[in-house]
mmCIF file of C-alpha atoms in Angstrom:
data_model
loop_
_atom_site.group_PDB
_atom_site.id
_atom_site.type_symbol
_atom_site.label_atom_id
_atom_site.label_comp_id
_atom_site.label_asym_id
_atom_site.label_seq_id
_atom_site.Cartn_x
_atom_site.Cartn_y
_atom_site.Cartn_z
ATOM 1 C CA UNK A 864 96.816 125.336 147.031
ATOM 2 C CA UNK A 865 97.539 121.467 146.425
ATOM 3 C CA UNK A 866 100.649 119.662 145.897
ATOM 4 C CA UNK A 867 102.636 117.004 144.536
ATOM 5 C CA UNK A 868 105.923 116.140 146.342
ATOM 6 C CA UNK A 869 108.269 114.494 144.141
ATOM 7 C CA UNK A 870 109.462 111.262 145.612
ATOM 8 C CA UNK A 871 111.198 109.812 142.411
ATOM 9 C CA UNK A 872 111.545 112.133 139.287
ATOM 10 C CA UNK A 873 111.991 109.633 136.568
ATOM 11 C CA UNK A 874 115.324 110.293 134.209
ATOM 12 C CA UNK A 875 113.404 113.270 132.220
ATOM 13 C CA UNK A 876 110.345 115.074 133.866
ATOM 14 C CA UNK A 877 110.055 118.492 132.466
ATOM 15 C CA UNK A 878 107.644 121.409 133.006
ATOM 16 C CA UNK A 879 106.048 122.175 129.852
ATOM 17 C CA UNK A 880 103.003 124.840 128.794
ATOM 18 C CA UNK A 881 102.478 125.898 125.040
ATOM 19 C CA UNK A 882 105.975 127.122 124.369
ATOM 20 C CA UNK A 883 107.823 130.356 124.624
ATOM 21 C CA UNK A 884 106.888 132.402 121.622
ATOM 22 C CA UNK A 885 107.979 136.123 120.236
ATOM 23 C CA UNK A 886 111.434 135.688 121.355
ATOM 24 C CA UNK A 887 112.675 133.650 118.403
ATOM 25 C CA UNK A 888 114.558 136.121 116.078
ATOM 26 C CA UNK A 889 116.480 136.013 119.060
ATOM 27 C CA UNK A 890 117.567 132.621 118.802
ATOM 28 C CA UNK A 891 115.306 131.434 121.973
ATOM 29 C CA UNK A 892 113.463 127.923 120.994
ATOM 30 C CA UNK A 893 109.695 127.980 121.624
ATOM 31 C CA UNK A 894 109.556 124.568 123.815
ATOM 32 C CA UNK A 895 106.565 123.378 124.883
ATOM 33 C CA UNK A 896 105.379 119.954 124.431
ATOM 34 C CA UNK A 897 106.341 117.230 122.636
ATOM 35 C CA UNK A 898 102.634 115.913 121.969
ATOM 36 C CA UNK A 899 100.769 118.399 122.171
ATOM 37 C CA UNK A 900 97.162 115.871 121.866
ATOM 38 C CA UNK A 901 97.918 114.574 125.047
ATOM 39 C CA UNK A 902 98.801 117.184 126.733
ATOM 40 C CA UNK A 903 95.588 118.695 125.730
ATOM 41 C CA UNK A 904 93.481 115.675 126.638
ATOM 42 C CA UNK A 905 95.358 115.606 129.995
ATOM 43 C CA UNK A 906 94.233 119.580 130.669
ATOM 44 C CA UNK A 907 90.713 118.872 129.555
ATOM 45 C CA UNK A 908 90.210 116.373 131.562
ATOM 46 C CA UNK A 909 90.352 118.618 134.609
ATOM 47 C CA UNK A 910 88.758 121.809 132.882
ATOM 48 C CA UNK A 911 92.050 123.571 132.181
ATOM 49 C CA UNK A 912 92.601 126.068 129.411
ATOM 50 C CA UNK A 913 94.633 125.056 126.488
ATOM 51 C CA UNK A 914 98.265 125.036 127.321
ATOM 52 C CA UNK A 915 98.175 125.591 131.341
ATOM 53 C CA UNK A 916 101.316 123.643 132.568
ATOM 54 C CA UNK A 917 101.744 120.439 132.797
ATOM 55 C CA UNK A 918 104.802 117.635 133.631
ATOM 56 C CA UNK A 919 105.911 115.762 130.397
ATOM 57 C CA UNK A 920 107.347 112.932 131.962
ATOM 58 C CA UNK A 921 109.552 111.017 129.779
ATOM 59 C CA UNK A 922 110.153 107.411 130.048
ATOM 60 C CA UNK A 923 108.457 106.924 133.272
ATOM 61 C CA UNK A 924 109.920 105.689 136.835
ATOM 62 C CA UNK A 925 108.192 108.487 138.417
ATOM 63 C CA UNK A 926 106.653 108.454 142.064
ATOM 64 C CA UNK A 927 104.714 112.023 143.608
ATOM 65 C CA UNK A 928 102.904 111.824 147.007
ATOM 66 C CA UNK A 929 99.899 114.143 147.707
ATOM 67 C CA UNK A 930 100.196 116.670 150.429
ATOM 68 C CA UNK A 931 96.618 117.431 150.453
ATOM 69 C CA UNK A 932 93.454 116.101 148.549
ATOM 70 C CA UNK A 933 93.835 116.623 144.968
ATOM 71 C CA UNK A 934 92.948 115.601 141.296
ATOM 72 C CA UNK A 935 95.077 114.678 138.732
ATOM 73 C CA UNK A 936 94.866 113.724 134.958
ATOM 74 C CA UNK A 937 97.372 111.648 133.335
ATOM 75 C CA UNK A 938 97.295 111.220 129.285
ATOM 76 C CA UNK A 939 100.140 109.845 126.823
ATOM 77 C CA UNK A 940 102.313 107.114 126.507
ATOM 78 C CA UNK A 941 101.241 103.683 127.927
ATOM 79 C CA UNK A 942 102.716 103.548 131.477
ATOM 80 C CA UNK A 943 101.787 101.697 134.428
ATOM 81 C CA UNK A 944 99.779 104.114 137.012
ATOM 82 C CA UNK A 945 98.784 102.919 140.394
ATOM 83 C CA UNK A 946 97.915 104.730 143.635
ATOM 84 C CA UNK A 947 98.980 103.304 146.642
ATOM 85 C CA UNK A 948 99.191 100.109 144.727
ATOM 86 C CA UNK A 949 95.785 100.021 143.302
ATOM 87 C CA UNK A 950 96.222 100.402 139.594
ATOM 88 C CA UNK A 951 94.787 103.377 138.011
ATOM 89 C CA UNK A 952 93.698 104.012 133.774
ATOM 90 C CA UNK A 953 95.627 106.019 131.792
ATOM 91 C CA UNK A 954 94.374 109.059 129.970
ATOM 92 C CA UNK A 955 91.848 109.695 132.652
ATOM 93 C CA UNK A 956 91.238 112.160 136.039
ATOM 94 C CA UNK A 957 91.392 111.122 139.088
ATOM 95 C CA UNK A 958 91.450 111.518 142.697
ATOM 96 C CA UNK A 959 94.364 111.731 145.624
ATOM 97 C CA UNK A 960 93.890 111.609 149.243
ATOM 98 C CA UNK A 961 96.485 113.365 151.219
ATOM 99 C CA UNK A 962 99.690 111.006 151.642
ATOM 100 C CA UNK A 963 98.677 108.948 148.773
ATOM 101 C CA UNK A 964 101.541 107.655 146.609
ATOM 102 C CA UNK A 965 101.139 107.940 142.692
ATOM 103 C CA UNK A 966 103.970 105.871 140.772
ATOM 104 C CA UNK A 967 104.078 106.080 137.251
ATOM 105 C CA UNK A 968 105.702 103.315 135.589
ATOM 106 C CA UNK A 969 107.785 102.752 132.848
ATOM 107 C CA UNK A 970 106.574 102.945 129.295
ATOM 108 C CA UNK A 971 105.311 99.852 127.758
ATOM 109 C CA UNK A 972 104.297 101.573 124.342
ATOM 110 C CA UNK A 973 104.639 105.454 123.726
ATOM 111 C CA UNK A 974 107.822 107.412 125.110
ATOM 112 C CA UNK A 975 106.021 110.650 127.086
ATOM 113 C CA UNK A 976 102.864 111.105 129.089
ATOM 114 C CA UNK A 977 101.373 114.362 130.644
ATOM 115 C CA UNK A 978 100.490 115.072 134.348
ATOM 116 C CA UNK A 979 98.283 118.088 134.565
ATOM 117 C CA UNK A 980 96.637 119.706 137.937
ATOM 118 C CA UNK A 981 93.817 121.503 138.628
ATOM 119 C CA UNK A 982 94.715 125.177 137.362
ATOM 120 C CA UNK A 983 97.927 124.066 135.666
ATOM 121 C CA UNK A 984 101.086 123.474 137.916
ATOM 122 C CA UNK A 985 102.467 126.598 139.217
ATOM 123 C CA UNK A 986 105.845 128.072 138.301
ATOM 124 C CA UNK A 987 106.947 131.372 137.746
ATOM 125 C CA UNK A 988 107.177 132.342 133.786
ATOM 126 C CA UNK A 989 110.686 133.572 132.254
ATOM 127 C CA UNK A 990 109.964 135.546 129.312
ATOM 128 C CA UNK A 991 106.261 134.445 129.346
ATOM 129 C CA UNK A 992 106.113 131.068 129.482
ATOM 130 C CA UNK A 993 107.255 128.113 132.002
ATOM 131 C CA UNK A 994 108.187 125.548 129.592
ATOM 132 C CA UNK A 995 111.574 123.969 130.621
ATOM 133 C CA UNK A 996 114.434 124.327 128.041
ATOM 134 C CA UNK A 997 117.355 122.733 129.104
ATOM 135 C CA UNK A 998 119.921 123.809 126.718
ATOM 136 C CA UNK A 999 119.102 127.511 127.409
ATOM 137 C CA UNK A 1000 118.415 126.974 131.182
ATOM 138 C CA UNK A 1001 114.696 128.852 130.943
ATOM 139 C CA UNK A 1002 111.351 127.625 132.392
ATOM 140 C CA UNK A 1003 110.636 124.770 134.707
ATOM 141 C CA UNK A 1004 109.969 125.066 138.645
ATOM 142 C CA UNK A 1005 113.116 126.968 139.640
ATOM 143 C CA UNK A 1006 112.846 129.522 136.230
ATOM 144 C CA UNK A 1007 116.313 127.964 135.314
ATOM 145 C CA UNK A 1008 115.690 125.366 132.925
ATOM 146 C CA UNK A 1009 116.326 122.408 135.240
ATOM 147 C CA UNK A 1010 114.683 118.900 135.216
ATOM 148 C CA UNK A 1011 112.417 117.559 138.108
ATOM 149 C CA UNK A 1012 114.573 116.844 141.032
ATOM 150 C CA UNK A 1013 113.771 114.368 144.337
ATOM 151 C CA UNK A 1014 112.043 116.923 146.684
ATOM 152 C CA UNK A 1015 109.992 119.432 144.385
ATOM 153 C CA UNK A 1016 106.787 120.613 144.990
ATOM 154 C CA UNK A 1017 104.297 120.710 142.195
ATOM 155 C CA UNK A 1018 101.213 123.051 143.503
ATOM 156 C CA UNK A 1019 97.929 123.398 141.313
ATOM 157 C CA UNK A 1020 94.711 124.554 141.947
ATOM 158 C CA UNK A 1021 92.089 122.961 144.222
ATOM 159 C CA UNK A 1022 89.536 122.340 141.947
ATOM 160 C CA UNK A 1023 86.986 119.344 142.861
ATOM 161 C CA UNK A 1024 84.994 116.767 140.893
ATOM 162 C CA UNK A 1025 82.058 114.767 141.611
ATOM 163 C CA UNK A 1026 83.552 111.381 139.678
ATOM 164 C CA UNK A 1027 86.668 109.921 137.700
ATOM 165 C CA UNK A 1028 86.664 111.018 134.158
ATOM 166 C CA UNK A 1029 88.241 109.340 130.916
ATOM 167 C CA UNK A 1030 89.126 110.213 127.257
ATOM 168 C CA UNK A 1031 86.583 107.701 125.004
ATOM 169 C CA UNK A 1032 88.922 105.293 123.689
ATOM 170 C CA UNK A 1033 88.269 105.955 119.824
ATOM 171 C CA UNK A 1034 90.284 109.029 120.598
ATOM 172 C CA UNK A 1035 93.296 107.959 122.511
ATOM 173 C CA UNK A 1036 96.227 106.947 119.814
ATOM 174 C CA UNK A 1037 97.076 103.713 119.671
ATOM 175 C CA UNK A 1038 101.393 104.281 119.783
ATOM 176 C CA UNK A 1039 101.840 100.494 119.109
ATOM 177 C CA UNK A 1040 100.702 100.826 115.325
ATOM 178 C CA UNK A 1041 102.528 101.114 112.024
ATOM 179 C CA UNK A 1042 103.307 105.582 111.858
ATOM 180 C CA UNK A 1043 102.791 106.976 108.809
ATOM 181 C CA UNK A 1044 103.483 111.316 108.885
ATOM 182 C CA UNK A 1045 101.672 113.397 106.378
ATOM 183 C CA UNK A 1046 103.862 116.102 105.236
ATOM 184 C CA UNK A 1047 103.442 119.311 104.038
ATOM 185 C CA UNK A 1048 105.841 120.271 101.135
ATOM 186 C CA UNK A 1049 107.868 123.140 100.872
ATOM 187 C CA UNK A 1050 110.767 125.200 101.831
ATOM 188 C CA UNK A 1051 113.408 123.919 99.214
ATOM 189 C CA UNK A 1052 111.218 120.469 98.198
ATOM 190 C CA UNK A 1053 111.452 121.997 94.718
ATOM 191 C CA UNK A 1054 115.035 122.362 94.362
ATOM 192 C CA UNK A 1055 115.362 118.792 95.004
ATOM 193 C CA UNK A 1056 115.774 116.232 92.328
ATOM 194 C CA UNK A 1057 112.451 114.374 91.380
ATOM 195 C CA UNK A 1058 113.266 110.753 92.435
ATOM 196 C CA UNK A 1059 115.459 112.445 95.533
ATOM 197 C CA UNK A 1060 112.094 113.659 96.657
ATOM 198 C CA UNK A 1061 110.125 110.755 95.398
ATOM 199 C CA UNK A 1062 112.497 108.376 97.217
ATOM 200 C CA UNK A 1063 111.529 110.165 100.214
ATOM 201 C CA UNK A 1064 108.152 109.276 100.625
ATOM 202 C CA UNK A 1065 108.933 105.367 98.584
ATOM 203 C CA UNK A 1066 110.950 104.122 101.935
ATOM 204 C CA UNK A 1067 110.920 103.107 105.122
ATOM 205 C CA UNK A 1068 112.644 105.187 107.442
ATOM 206 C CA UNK A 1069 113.985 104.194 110.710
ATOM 207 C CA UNK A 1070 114.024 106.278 114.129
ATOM 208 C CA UNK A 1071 117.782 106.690 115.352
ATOM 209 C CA UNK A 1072 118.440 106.496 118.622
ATOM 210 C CA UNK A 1073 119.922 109.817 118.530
ATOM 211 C CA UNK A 1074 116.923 111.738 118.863
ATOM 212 C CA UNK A 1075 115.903 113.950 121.620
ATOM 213 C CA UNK A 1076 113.753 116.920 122.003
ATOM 214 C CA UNK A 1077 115.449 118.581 119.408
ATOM 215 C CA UNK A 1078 115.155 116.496 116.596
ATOM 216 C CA UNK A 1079 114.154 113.637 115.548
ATOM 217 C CA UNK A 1080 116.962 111.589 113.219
ATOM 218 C CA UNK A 1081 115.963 109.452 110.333
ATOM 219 C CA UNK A 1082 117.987 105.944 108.943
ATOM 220 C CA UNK A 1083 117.203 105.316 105.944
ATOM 221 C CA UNK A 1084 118.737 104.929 101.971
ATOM 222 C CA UNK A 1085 120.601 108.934 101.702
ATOM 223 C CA UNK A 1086 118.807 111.300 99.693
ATOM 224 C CA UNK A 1087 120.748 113.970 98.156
ATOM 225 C CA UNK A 1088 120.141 117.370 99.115
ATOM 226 C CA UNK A 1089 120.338 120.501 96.825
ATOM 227 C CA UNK A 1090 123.238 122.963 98.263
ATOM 228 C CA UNK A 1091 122.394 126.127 99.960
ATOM 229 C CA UNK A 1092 124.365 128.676 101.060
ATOM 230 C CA UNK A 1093 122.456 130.730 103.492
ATOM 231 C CA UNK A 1094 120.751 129.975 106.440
ATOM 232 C CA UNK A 1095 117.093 131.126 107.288
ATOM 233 C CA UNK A 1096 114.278 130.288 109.766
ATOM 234 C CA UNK A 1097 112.898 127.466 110.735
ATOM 235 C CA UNK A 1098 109.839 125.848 112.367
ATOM 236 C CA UNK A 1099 108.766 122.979 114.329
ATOM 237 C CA UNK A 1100 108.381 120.142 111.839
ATOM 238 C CA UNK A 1101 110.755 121.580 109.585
ATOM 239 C CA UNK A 1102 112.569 117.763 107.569
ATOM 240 C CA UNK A 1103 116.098 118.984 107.051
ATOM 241 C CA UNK A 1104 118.179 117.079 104.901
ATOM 242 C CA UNK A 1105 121.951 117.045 105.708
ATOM 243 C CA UNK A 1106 125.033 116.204 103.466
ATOM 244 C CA UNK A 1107 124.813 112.549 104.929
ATOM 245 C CA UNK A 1108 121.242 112.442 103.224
ATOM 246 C CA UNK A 1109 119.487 111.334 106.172
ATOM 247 C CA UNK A 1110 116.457 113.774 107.425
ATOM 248 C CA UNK A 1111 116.235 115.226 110.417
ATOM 249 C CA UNK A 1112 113.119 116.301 111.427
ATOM 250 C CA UNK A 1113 113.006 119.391 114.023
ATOM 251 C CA UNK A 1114 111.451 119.359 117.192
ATOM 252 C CA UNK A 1115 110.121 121.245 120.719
ATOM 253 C CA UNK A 1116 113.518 122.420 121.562
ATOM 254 C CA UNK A 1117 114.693 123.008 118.051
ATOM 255 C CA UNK A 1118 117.238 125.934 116.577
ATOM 256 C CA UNK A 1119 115.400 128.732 115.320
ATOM 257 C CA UNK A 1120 117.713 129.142 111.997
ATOM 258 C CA UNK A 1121 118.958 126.388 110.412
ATOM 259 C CA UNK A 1122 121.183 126.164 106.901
ATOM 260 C CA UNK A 1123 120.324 122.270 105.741
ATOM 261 C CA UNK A 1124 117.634 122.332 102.534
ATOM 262 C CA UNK A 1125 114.124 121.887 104.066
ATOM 263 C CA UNK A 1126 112.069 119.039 101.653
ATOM 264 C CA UNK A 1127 108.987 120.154 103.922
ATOM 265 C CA UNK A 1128 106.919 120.233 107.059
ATOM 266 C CA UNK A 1129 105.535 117.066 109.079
ATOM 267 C CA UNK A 1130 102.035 117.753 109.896
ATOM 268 C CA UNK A 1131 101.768 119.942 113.999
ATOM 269 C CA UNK A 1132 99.543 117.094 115.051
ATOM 270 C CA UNK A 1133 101.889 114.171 113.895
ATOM 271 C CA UNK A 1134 104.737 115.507 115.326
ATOM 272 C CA UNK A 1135 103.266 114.197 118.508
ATOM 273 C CA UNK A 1136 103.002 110.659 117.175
ATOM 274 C CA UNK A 1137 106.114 111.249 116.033
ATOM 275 C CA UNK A 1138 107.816 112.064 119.351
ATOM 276 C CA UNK A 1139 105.781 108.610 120.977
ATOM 277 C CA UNK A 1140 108.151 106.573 118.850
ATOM 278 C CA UNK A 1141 110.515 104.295 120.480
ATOM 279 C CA UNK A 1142 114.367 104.090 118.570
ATOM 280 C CA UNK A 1143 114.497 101.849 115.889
ATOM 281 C CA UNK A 1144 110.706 102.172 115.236
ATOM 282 C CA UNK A 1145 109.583 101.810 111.470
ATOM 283 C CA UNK A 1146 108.172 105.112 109.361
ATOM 284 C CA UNK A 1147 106.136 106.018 106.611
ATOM 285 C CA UNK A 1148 105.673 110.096 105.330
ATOM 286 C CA UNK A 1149 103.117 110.722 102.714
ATOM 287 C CA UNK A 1150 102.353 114.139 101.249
ATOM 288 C CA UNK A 1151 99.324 115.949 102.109
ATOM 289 C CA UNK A 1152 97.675 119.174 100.857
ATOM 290 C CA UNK A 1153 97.797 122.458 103.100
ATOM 291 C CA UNK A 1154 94.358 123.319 102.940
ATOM 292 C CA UNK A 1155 93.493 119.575 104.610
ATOM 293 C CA UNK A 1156 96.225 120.387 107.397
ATOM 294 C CA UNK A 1157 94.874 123.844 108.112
ATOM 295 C CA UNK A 1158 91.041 122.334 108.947
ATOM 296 C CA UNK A 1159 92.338 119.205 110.589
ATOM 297 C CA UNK A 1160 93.999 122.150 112.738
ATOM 298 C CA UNK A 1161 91.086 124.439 113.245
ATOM 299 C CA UNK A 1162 89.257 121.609 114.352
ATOM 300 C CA UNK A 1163 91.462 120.139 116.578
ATOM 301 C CA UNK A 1164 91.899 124.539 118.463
ATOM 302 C CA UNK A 1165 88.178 124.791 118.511
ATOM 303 C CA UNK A 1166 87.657 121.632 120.516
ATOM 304 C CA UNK A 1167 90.114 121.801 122.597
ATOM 305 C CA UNK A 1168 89.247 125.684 123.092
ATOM 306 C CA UNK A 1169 92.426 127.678 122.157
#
């Protein structure tokens, strides 16, 4: 067994696998990563199945000191990574002798980045997953929903490599560039007056800095929302449009019902883009068909093995 003690946790490290799911007519939110590409790339890296755990560490300002040899892959938002100070690339494996400090810095483009171990970081699951949901107090190290604390251990597998490994740059996202979503329409997008919808897509929206892992708030020019007076499910994705007009768009930790009209879905693999966005960031949503969405996703489970 190898391990990670945790010398600094940085102000939101959370334990995160592919979410808690079957328990949601029960009003428990699925979790799981915010960007889910790099928290693939960082598991592939080190020949882990889809959705083994990993540390979504938010921000940065992290520091973890190996108690043993070890590898580790790091992939996600552009943070400073050095070993003992000897800097180390991003979105790459790579190896830890025992004692050996790893600091993580803070983000210089990109909000989150993923820490995965050999065999996924050990935790016991609560009601089959590990994923860390702070609002219900499920998941993480302890099983009760709490953040990385000063003096964890993160153990993973032993596994052992003959080199360094990196993701090929054409495929690592570049966070500093202009985000346009694709969206999916649906839900209520119908009900909704034609230039209310149209004015949607026409302007730039900005990121309020009241976003979290729940949802993501839009600034923008108010739209005006159709009334509905029932609530109903919702998904990941889901763009609800409040009385005030400006969009939220749901999240990892989301609600599971929700009552605000739904214009339509932001497309699973933008939603990580999407949660890489500093506040006040500039963006774009275009519409996009479903069929297009469902092969981009096929493609992306079949590489990366799910």
């Amino acid at each position: 067994m190898s391990g990670l003690r945790v010398i600094k946790p940085g102000p939101l490290s959370l334990l995160q696998d592919a979410g808690r799911f079957g328990w949601q007519h029960l009003g428990v939110s699925p979790a799981g990563p915010m960007d889910p590409l790099a928290m693939a790339w960082a598991n592939r890296l080190l020949g882990n199945p889809f959705g083994c755990p990993v540390l979504e560490i938010a921000l940065g300002g992290v520091e973890l000191e190996a108690e043993n040899t070890l590898w580790v892959a790091l992939a996600g938002a552009d943070m400073p990574l050095d070993v003992d100070g000897e800097p180390r690339r991003n979105w790459s494996r790579f190896r830890l002798e025992a004692g050996q400090r790893l600091q993580v810095g803070f983000a210089r483009s990109g909000q989150r980045t993923y820490l995965a171990m050999a065999d996924g970081i050990r935790a016991e699951p609560v009601l089959g997953s590990v994923a860390c949901q702070l609002r219900e107090g499920l998941g993480g190290l302890g099983g009760e929903g709490a953040k990385l604390a000063e003096g964890d251990l993160l153990q993973g597998g032993a596994a052992d490599f003959p080199r360094g490994a990196s993701v090929p740059w054409p495929w690592q996202p570049d966070y500093k560039a202009a985000q346009l979503m694709r969206v999916l329409l649906g839900g209520d997008a119908a009900s909704f007056a034609e230039e209310e919808a149209r004015a949607f897509f026409e302007q730039p929206w900005q990121l309020s800095p009241q976003s979290d892992r729940m949802g993501t708030r839009l600034q923008g020019a108010p739209i005006l929302a159709p009334q509905r007076q029932w609530s109903q499910g919702v998904v990941s994705g889901a763009i609800q449009v409040p009385p005030d007009g400006q969009p939220i768009v749901l999240m990892a930790d989301r609600q599971t019902m929700g009552g605000y009209p739904i214009l339509g879905w932001v497309h699973p693999l933008d939603l990580g883009r999407l949660a890489q966005c500093a506040a006040n960031q500039v963006l774009r949503f275009t519409p996009m068909s479903l069929e297009d969405a469902q092969e981009e996703l096929r493609e992306f489970y079949r590489f990366f093995g799910r």
